[in-house]
Amino acid sequence: MNKYPVKDASPVIIMKLVIFGPPSAGKGTQAQKLSKKYGIPQVATGDLLREHVAKKTQIGIKVKSYLDSGRLGPDELIVQMIGERVSRPDCINGYLLDGFPRTIGQAQELEKMTDVDLVLNIVVDFEALAERAVGRRSCPKCAAVYHIEFNTPKVQGICDKCGSKLIQRDDDKEETVRNRFRVFKEQTAPLIEYYRKKGKILDIDGSGGIDAVFGRLVAAIETIRT
Ligand code: AMP
């Protein structure tokens, strides 16, 4: 993490964070809140990939089948996409990586790109997660996330923020969810050990409501800001 003085202002703190958690651990919701609090963009690989698919770009055409089946897309393509995203001007004061890295190969490529300050690892019981995943509803327009039980919109099925009709993403359907858990266990869980050995990871208890988890995340981030 770098601090540099800005004329007539408090020092700007550059923070490069990674947020980890199994599918449906509430990672995306927390990332959105952290991004707002700290004024750094949330770089969400899944959202970027879905955008590419929707726009039918070259990347989108290549990754569509991976997204639909819950398998991980090819490292090379994902790394290239993230590299391009974090070099944009809005990332000058840092960023929060959500959904990247997901493999050791991606983590090694990230290390070549930059030094990460902290990895926040949301820890949640797997059984509770499956229930969360299938109840999730998303806004196809502004990417806001709701849950039919735990985080309901004001009007059922309608996005509070932009009024669009909420959808269940294909990758939140039951079979895909099961596959994503399997993929997470096989490919992403080893990353936790990778970052633990480097002393860069903090485990965050992901139980309880959104605000309780958010409070724990903020407390963890504050430990590296002081
Ligand atoms: P997410 O919204 O983060 O759960 O991602 C949705 C899907 O996008 C995943 O199931 C993968 O197919 C793909 N994806 C997201 N991030 C990555 C990544 N870092 N590496 C490879 N595939 C990814």
XYZ file of C-alpha atoms and ligand atoms in Angstrom:
249
model
C 0.000 0.000 0.000
C 1.352 3.453 -0.880
C 0.584 6.730 0.823
C 1.514 9.946 -0.907
C 0.833 13.510 0.147
C -1.576 15.625 -1.868
C -1.365 19.404 -1.558
C -3.875 20.763 1.000
C -5.490 17.395 1.498
C -5.116 14.379 3.720
C -2.822 11.698 2.277
C -4.343 9.583 -0.463
C -4.173 5.924 0.379
C -3.791 3.563 -2.540
C -5.404 0.248 -1.735
C -5.399 -2.868 -3.837
C -7.725 -5.389 -2.295
C -8.965 -8.827 -3.229
C -12.177 -10.290 -1.890
C -12.580 -14.064 -1.707
C -15.507 -16.213 -0.844
C -17.344 -19.203 -2.232
C -20.191 -18.565 -4.685
C -23.071 -16.751 -2.959
C -21.123 -15.862 0.173
C -22.398 -12.311 -0.303
C -19.104 -11.315 -1.870
C -20.566 -9.130 -4.623
C -22.851 -7.228 -2.249
C -20.020 -6.555 0.181
C -17.697 -5.552 -2.643
C -20.222 -2.966 -3.853
C -20.450 -1.492 -0.352
C -16.680 -1.424 0.148
C -16.171 0.177 -3.230
C -18.545 2.984 -2.253
C -17.047 3.483 1.209
C -13.428 3.635 0.067
C -13.972 5.254 -3.347
C -12.205 2.514 -5.276
C -13.842 0.628 -8.165
C -15.089 -2.902 -7.736
C -13.535 -4.928 -10.516
C -15.877 -7.887 -10.750
C -14.660 -10.483 -13.237
C -18.080 -12.142 -13.498
C -19.797 -8.824 -14.291
C -17.119 -7.897 -16.842
C -17.485 -11.289 -18.509
C -21.288 -11.073 -18.584
C -20.977 -7.625 -20.153
C -18.744 -9.098 -22.866
C -21.258 -11.903 -23.457
C -24.172 -9.447 -23.686
C -22.255 -7.268 -26.163
C -21.120 -10.351 -28.107
C -17.505 -9.171 -28.135
C -14.709 -11.586 -29.114
C -14.075 -12.300 -25.422
C -17.825 -12.753 -24.877
C -18.158 -15.299 -27.664
C -15.193 -17.265 -26.289
C -16.379 -17.353 -22.658
C -20.153 -17.796 -22.999
C -20.127 -21.578 -22.682
C -17.894 -21.378 -19.583
C -20.256 -18.965 -17.858
C -23.345 -20.965 -18.739
C -21.873 -24.151 -17.308
C -20.124 -22.643 -14.262
C -16.628 -23.664 -15.419
C -13.735 -21.220 -15.168
C -12.757 -19.373 -18.326
C -9.190 -19.625 -19.738
C -6.591 -17.890 -17.520
C -4.893 -16.070 -20.387
C -8.062 -14.377 -21.523
C -9.193 -13.447 -18.009
C -5.758 -12.035 -17.076
C -5.709 -9.932 -20.224
C -9.176 -8.566 -19.486
C -8.279 -7.684 -15.871
C -4.958 -6.125 -16.899
C -6.797 -3.851 -19.288
C -9.456 -2.958 -16.685
C -7.052 -2.027 -13.848
C -4.994 0.189 -16.132
C -7.961 2.524 -16.645
C -7.787 5.950 -14.913
C -10.477 5.170 -12.310
C -8.118 2.573 -10.777
C -5.413 5.139 -10.026
C -6.136 5.072 -6.257
C -6.562 1.316 -6.161
C -9.322 -1.196 -6.702
C -11.140 -4.118 -5.235
C -10.829 -7.339 -7.182
C -13.939 -9.480 -6.919
C -13.770 -12.873 -8.609
C -10.098 -12.594 -9.529
C -7.719 -14.327 -9.064
C -9.481 -17.685 -9.055
C -6.555 -19.964 -9.849
C -2.906 -20.080 -8.762
C -1.952 -19.241 -12.360
C -4.050 -16.065 -12.213
C -2.548 -15.132 -8.809
C 0.967 -15.468 -10.227
C 0.057 -13.257 -13.185
C -1.482 -10.705 -10.818
C 1.754 -10.654 -8.831
C 3.624 -9.727 -11.996
C 1.174 -6.856 -12.529
C 1.063 -5.405 -9.004
C 1.404 -5.889 -5.255
C -1.860 -6.686 -3.514
C -2.262 -5.129 -0.045
C -4.832 -7.426 1.489
C -6.986 -10.438 0.656
C -10.306 -10.530 2.504
C -11.504 -14.104 2.838
C -15.209 -14.414 3.675
C -15.748 -17.715 5.458
C -19.262 -19.209 5.320
C -20.771 -22.616 5.907
C -21.280 -24.417 2.556
C -24.763 -25.723 3.325
C -26.167 -22.269 4.017
C -24.637 -21.065 0.781
C -26.542 -23.338 -1.573
C -29.772 -21.911 -0.170
C -28.519 -18.349 -0.638
C -27.435 -19.003 -4.220
C -30.693 -20.312 -5.617
C -32.679 -17.503 -3.949
C -30.565 -14.781 -5.489
C -32.139 -12.375 -7.982
C -30.160 -9.865 -10.033
C -30.886 -6.756 -12.006
C -29.843 -7.315 -15.639
C -29.466 -3.565 -16.137
C -27.574 -2.145 -13.130
C -26.175 -5.381 -11.570
C -27.858 -4.788 -8.175
C -28.306 -8.035 -6.241
C -31.284 -9.138 -4.101
C -32.472 -12.295 -2.379
C -36.027 -13.639 -2.247
C -35.686 -14.148 1.517
C -32.731 -12.224 2.957
C -32.560 -9.037 0.907
C -35.908 -8.426 -0.775
C -36.568 -5.465 -3.074
C -39.328 -3.015 -2.038
C -41.558 -4.302 -4.845
C -41.313 -8.031 -5.485
C -39.366 -8.827 -8.666
C -38.466 -5.186 -9.414
C -35.082 -3.472 -8.957
C -35.200 -0.692 -6.306
C -32.465 1.252 -8.060
C -33.570 1.313 -11.705
C -37.038 -0.295 -11.875
C -35.986 -3.176 -14.145
C -37.481 -6.647 -13.825
C -35.210 -8.865 -11.715
C -33.943 -12.156 -13.086
C -32.379 -15.358 -11.803
C -29.006 -15.552 -13.511
C -28.406 -18.780 -15.432
C -25.428 -19.415 -13.206
C -27.620 -19.207 -10.063
C -29.765 -22.137 -11.251
C -29.388 -25.203 -9.062
C -27.282 -27.439 -11.291
C -24.886 -24.647 -12.158
C -24.594 -23.654 -8.508
C -23.562 -27.201 -7.616
C -20.939 -27.111 -10.332
C -19.616 -23.740 -9.158
C -19.148 -25.084 -5.627
C -17.185 -28.007 -6.998
C -15.031 -25.713 -9.115
C -14.480 -23.423 -6.118
C -13.336 -26.272 -3.904
C -11.008 -27.718 -6.533
C -9.465 -24.614 -8.019
C -9.942 -21.590 -5.806
C -9.613 -22.916 -2.264
C -5.839 -23.588 -2.774
C -5.455 -19.841 -3.362
C -6.417 -19.208 0.221
C -3.380 -21.205 1.313
C -1.246 -19.435 -1.285
C -2.069 -16.021 0.182
C -1.949 -17.316 3.747
C 1.683 -18.327 3.248
C 2.379 -14.802 2.047
C 0.710 -13.378 5.175
C -1.681 -11.326 3.076
C -5.005 -12.858 3.985
C -7.514 -12.071 6.734
C -10.423 -14.446 7.435
C -13.757 -12.717 7.848
C -16.698 -14.453 9.505
C -19.435 -14.333 6.843
C -22.317 -15.307 9.103
C -25.129 -12.942 10.071
C -26.607 -10.052 8.132
C -25.066 -7.870 5.442
C -24.221 -5.056 7.888
C -22.558 -7.370 10.403
C -20.273 -8.821 7.725
C -19.589 -5.355 6.314
C -18.529 -4.133 9.780
C -16.025 -6.981 10.041
C -14.623 -6.258 6.579
C -14.163 -2.574 7.345
C -12.447 -3.409 10.653
C -10.041 -5.688 8.759
C -9.255 -3.022 6.153
C -8.642 -0.428 8.848
C -5.835 -2.611 10.218
C -3.800 -1.949 7.063
C -4.691 1.745 6.794
C -3.188 2.784 10.098
P -19.043 -14.755 -10.738
O -20.123 -13.808 -11.072
O -17.834 -14.089 -10.141
O -19.499 -15.896 -9.885
O -18.526 -15.406 -12.111
C -19.402 -16.052 -12.989
C -18.651 -16.950 -13.938
O -17.685 -16.200 -14.701
C -17.841 -18.066 -13.297
O -18.636 -19.195 -12.981
C -16.814 -18.370 -14.397
O -17.396 -19.107 -15.457
C -16.502 -16.970 -14.928
N -15.410 -16.333 -14.174
C -15.509 -15.303 -13.298
N -14.301 -14.950 -12.795
C -13.402 -15.795 -13.362
C -11.996 -15.961 -13.244
N -11.240 -15.189 -12.435
N -11.420 -16.942 -13.984
C -12.126 -17.727 -14.804
N -13.464 -17.643 -14.959
C -14.103 -16.674 -14.255
